[in-house]
Amino acid sequence: MDLSHIRNFCIIAHIDHGKSTLADRLMQATGAVSDRELTAQHLDSMDLERERGITIKAQAVRLGYTGADKSEYQLNLIDTPGHVDFTYEVSRSLAASDGALLVVDATQGIQAQTLANVYLAMEYDLPIIPVVNKIDLPAAEPERVASEMASVFGFSDDEFVFVSAKTGEGVVEILEAIVDRVSPPKGDPDAPLRALIFDSKYDSYKGVIAYVRAVDGRLDRTGPIRLMATGATAEALEIGYFGPAMTSEESLETGEVGYVATGLKDVAACRVGDTVTIGGPSNADPLPGYEPMKPMVYTGLYPADGESFPELRDALDKLRLNDPALSFEPESSAALGFGFRCGFLGLLHMDVTQERLEREYDLTLIATAPSVGYKVMLTNGGEVEVDNPSAMPPVQEIDKIHEPWVDLSIVAPSRHIGAVMELVTSRRGEYTRMEYLQSVDSNREDSSSSAAADARVLLEYKMPMAELLVDFHSQLKSRSQGYASMDYSICESRPGDMVKLDVLVNYTPVDALSMMLHRDNAQGQGRELVSKLKKLIPRQMFEVPIQSAIGSRVVARETVKAMRKNVLAKCYGGDVTRKRKLLEKQAKGKKRMKKIGSVDVPQEAFMAVLSLERD
Amino acid sequence: MDSRVRVNPAGTPESQTTEGGSNGLSLYVHIPFCETKCHYCDFNTYAGIEALIPGYLSALETEIRFWGRGLSRPKVSTVFFGGGTPSYVPIEGIEAICAAIFEAFDVDDGAEVTLESNPGDYSRHDLTRYIGAGINRLSIGVQSLDDGLLKSLSRRHDAETAIGAYQSARQAGFENINLDLMFGLSGQTIEQWRDSVACVIALRPEHLSLYALTLEPGTPLDAMVKSGEVADPDPDLAADMYLYAESALGDAGFDHYEISNWSLPDRESRHNLAYWLNAPYLGVGPGAHSYLPNRRFAALRSPRRYVDLFGGVLPEGDPVEALSSLRILESVEPVTATMELADTMMMGMRLSRGIRTDEFLARFGTDISDVFGPLIDELSGMGLLVSDEVGIRLSDSGHLLGNEVFERFVTASAEANLPGNY
């Protein structure tokens, strides 16, 4: 299609602000799906995405639209993953777009993540169409939210589109705004092919399917294709677009968005951000912005029964087919047996992956304490990356430890500022700045104290990423009565006074329970760990000391008293079979426990300790 | 090991060794009636079905005669009336059952015939009639000699009644009496326990069974503890009580011959010894278990169905198969060699005499050390077991941790290699 009739746009929204419902409406209004086909939220295809109200995999739908000017337009809706862990994917979706819809919930206003994504879109110089959604709700305050958006981002009043994705009100206005305000693609149809990969998925028949935007040139099936960053070459087995079903075509022309089936067996060869060009020698330069994905959070995943290791491996292999960001390698723990050290983009990525493994693959897992990657400077001048506490070099060999820090932004009503401050400070956060998202005096006739308390504030901090890992988000939610939202991005690496806290059961270190902590938190955490373990480790035939220690220094100790009595009081003729079975069961129960030295520790103890929440 | 213990090891059905003359079956007679059901009890017994008693007694008689015929009037060395509360049924009923037993079975002259009883029932009976019926040992369910605790156990008697019952049994002429006591009860103090132990020592029965309260799944007490209504019994306090009783009874001349049982010399419960020596026994009545050569089986639990089924026609032939075909017997379980080994170890280790090397060899055709050598060494090393040329037995400290030992032997038995004929 003629470039001037193509519009490539994406939708930016906070979780639950109605992005998927709006996308469904747009598909319906343009006839891409019939009313009958419209299952709520067409774009989020994973159950988990639907349940959590988030989008993990981006998608792209082509909409045919006849504008008010009677011209035919090809609108390509490029979905963006809706979570902080997937910032890089969001940036690639933005890079593939020429404009963005910014959807904000009329009952909620701007959230932390909205800000982050809008700033990202502004970096790409994309025209942004501000959309105030859910205007049908009784609690909606479209004017207030619009004025907040105007004051934060500098929109003018006539730019806003007010819609209800639920009722369909305002949807046509959005389509018109897209035609009017989103720029047509710029690209050179005569240049060598350069197509940007903004997502990929694995199909067992067609191999890896790359979601692409043809930036320059033409993508067709006349020859092999090459992926410039990974160097992989492939056949373009099938080319087409999502309508929303996969619809094959002869080619993708400059500016168009669609897919190419590559037949590749490994998604790792087809990375988000890479450039597709024609096979053989080419003088095309790769498109800018490619970054290899780097895990930020690590955890050890172990089958709880100690026996499902092969099943866990298969499940991880399968998940990775569609999730190149997931990294894993086998590791073994003296306490937990065989498992995998897994790397994730962030906490949500970790949670979702773990949940999918348990739900879709029916595995019961034990996850060790999540860890960030530390840069450890050694006294001998060397430097190592350590993402697993048990791999930490001995204390005497460590010169310095650097840990990743994040820029943390939190949006909350001003009455919760104190609680947020307190939380962040207790997690070693450093205050950067604060901004009222809306001038209280100019927007409210009464500048009463309640209005001031309702005013929403953006708080920015720098904080060690490790502090985010344990329970930060749920603490933020509970301390702000659910009103605060947060976003973070990695900003730097700083030296930190980190120590490894070990747990010893009967003087045997339990590798799976080791964790990296700031020295100031180590003692408290150590005490909590041993007191929790004391309650969970059954009495043995001998006294079992439980200690937590930093290096050789014990910081807390508890003792599980020796078992004194375990004997059947009665055993007569009627009991023989039953009691024999009881004893067999007791023996089996012990067999299921993990042996730490000579101590039998039930699975539940690990699970409970590792789900340790911080106060 | 105490040399005073001279039991008659019943041995296996195939190789019955005789040490003291009796080598017949042990017969258990179940009486599934109670005036009220105690909240800790998970036995097959019922309150409120008294109307069934006459029919039940005649069904029981039928079953006794059936087995007598089916097993060709076998030798019987011990009889035990348990329940339930055998003293709750009219004494005429017990007399009739006893008569049927003596007719249907070849009961040894010196057979031990025990009847379990509730102190509250004594005033209603002429106890001499029990003696006349052939009963020569009474077991009295005293449980506690503290009135408050008796009440909390929902027992219907008080301490005075219990002591009175004991004395009237003596007066009636019983020369072999057992008292049951419980410890580790919710709210029971060590002082209360000491008083109870001192009191029973003063009464000087021939035999004492001291049972730690066990929370049996499904009992009202178990539910009450789970809901927090009643405090969870403290196992350490129960251990203290046990050790106190062990020492006090030892001083008083009682022999601690089984984990929960003490007796004056030669007054062990011969019936129960048959269980612990894994010797054969026959149980009659609903829910009763039996162990005949190479098989264990149990009767259906419902007294009503039991009465109905024994009212019908009984087939001839192998009695186990006949009763199975009528569904009177449920769960007939073949006993494999390794199961017999597990049972022998699990039951035998309860006795202070433990497992004797010579008896083990006679029964299983191999040395105990060939079967369990490394395990015996390990458990001895842990201080739970004593091993010498006579045999193996729990150490003093092993008494309270018996399950840890039994469990290992049960597990090891399943993997044991026994010689050819097994």
CSV table of C-alpha atoms in Angstrom, one decimal, chain A residues 55 71 101 173 183 219 287 301 335 374 455 494 529 563 588 593 598:
chain,number,residue,atom,x,y,z
A,55,THR,CA,0.4,-8.2,28.2
A,71,SER,CA,-9.8,6.9,1.7
A,101,LEU,CA,-2.2,6.3,21.9
A,173,GLU,CA,-12.8,9.7,17.0
A,183,SER,CA,2.7,10.2,10.7
A,219,LEU,CA,10.3,-8.4,2.3
A,287,LEU,CA,18.7,-0.6,12.4
A,301,LEU,CA,14.2,-23.4,40.6
A,335,ALA,CA,19.9,-29.5,50.0
A,374,TYR,CA,26.8,-8.6,41.7
A,455,ALA,CA,-3.2,15.5,44.9
A,494,ARG,CA,27.6,1.1,43.0
A,529,LEU,CA,15.3,-17.2,59.3
A,563,MET,CA,12.8,-35.8,70.2
A,588,LYS,CA,8.3,-42.8,53.3
A,593,MET,CA,12.5,-35.0,53.2
A,598,SER,CA,21.9,-36.2,59.2
